[in-house]
Short mmCIF file of C-alpha atoms in Angstrom, two decimals:
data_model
loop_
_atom_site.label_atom_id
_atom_site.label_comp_id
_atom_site.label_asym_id
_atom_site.label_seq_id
_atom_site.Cartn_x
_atom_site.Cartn_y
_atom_site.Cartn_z
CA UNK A 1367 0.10 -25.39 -22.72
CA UNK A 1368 1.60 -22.16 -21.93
CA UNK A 1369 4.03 -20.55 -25.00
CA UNK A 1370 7.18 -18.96 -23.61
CA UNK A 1371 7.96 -16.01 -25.64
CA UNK A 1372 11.37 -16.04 -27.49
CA UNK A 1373 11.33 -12.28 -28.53
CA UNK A 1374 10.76 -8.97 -27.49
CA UNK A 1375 11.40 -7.03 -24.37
CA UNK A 1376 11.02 -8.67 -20.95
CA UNK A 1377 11.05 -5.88 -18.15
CA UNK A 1378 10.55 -6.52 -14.31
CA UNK A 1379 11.06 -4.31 -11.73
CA UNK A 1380 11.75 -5.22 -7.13
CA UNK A 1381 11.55 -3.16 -4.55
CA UNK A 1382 14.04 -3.99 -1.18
CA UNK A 1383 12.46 -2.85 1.91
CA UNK A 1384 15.12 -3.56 3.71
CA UNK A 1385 17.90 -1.39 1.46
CA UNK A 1386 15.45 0.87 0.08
CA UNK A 1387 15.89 0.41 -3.32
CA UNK A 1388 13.91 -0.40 -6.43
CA UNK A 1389 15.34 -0.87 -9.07
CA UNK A 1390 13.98 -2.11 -13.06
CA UNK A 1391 15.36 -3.79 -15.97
CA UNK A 1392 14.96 -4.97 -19.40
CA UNK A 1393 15.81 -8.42 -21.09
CA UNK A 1394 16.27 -9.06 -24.79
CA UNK A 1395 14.37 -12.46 -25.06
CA UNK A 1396 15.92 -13.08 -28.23
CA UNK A 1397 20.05 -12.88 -27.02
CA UNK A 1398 19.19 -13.02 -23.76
CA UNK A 1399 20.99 -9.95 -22.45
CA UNK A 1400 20.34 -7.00 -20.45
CA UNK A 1401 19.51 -4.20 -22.35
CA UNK A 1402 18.84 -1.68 -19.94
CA UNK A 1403 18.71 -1.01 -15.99
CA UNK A 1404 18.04 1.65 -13.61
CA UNK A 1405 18.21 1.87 -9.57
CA UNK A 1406 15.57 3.79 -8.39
CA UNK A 1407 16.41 4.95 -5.00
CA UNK A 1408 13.76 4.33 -2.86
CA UNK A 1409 10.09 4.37 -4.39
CA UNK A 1410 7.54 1.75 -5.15
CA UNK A 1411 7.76 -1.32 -7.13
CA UNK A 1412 4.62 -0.15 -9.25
CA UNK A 1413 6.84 2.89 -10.11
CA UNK A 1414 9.64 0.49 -10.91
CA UNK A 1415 7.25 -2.05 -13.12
CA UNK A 1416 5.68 1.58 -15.13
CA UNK A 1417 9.15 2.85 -15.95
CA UNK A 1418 10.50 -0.88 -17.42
CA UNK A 1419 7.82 -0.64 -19.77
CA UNK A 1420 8.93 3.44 -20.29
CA UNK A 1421 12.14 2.75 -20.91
CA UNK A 1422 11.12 -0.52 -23.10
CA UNK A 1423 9.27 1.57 -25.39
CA UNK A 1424 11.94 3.97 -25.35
CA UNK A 1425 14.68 1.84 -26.38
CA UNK A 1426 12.37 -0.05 -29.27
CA UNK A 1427 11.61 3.44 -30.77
CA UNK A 1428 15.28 4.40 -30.73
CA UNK A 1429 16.84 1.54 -32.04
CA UNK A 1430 14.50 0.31 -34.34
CA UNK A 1431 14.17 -2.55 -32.17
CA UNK A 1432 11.85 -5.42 -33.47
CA UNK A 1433 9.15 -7.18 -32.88
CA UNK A 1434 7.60 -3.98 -31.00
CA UNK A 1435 6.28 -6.54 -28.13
CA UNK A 1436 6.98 -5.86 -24.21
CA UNK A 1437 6.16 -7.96 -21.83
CA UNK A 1438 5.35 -7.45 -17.76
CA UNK A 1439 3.58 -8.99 -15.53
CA UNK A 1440 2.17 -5.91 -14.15
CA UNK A 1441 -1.26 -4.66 -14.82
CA UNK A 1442 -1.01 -1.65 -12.72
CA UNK A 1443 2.30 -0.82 -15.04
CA UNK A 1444 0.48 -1.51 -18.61
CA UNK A 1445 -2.62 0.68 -17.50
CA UNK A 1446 -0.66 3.63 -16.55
CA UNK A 1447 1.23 3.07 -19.73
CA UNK A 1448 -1.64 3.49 -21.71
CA UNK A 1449 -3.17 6.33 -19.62
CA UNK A 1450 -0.05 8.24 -20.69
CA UNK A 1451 0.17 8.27 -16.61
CA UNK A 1452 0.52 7.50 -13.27
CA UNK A 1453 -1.96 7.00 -10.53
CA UNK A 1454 0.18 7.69 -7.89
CA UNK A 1455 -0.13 10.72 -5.34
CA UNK A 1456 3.69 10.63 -4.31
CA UNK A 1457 5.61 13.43 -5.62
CA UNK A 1458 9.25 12.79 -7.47
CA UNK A 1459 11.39 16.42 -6.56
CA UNK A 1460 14.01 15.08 -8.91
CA UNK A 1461 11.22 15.19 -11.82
CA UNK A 1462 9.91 18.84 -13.44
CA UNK A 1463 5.73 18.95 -12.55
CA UNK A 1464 4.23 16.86 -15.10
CA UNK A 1465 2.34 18.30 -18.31
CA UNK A 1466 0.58 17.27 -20.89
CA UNK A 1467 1.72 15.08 -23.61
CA UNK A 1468 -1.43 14.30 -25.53
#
């Protein structure tokens, strides 16, 4: 039998093709409520997926948030979580050049 979990961070990200937009979020499994969301502008849903789990770790560190568990359904996100990057060749001119951050 599968467990549903009742706490931590639940992120998700979608991608419109049709209006261009992705766009992420994060759900506090515990209350139930959004904690954070973001639209994107037009890139790809792997971009949006990465970013949830960003901005999940992001808002456990700064609010002492616990238990320190996120949850995605996206492998492509959690490996270039832990790679401390992103595989992808597209370029972001909103973002500086990357560097770094080992």
């Amino acid at each position: 039998m599968i467990e549903i979990p009742v706490e931590g961070i639940a992120t998700d990200a979608a991608h419109s093709t049709k209006n261009k937009i992705t766009e992420f979020q994060g759900i506090d499994l515990r209350t139930g409520k959004r904690i954070f969301y973001q639209n994107l502008g037009n890139k790809t849903v792997n971009i949006g997926e990465f970013l949830g789990v960003v901005e999940a770790a992001k808002y456990i560190i700064e609010n002492d948030y616990s238990p320190r568990i996120i949850y995605t359904d996206s492998i492509t996100a959690i490996a270039w979580f832990q790679n401390k990057k992103t595989a992808s060749k597209k370029k972001c001119k909103e973002l500086p050049e990357s560097r770094d951050i080992s």
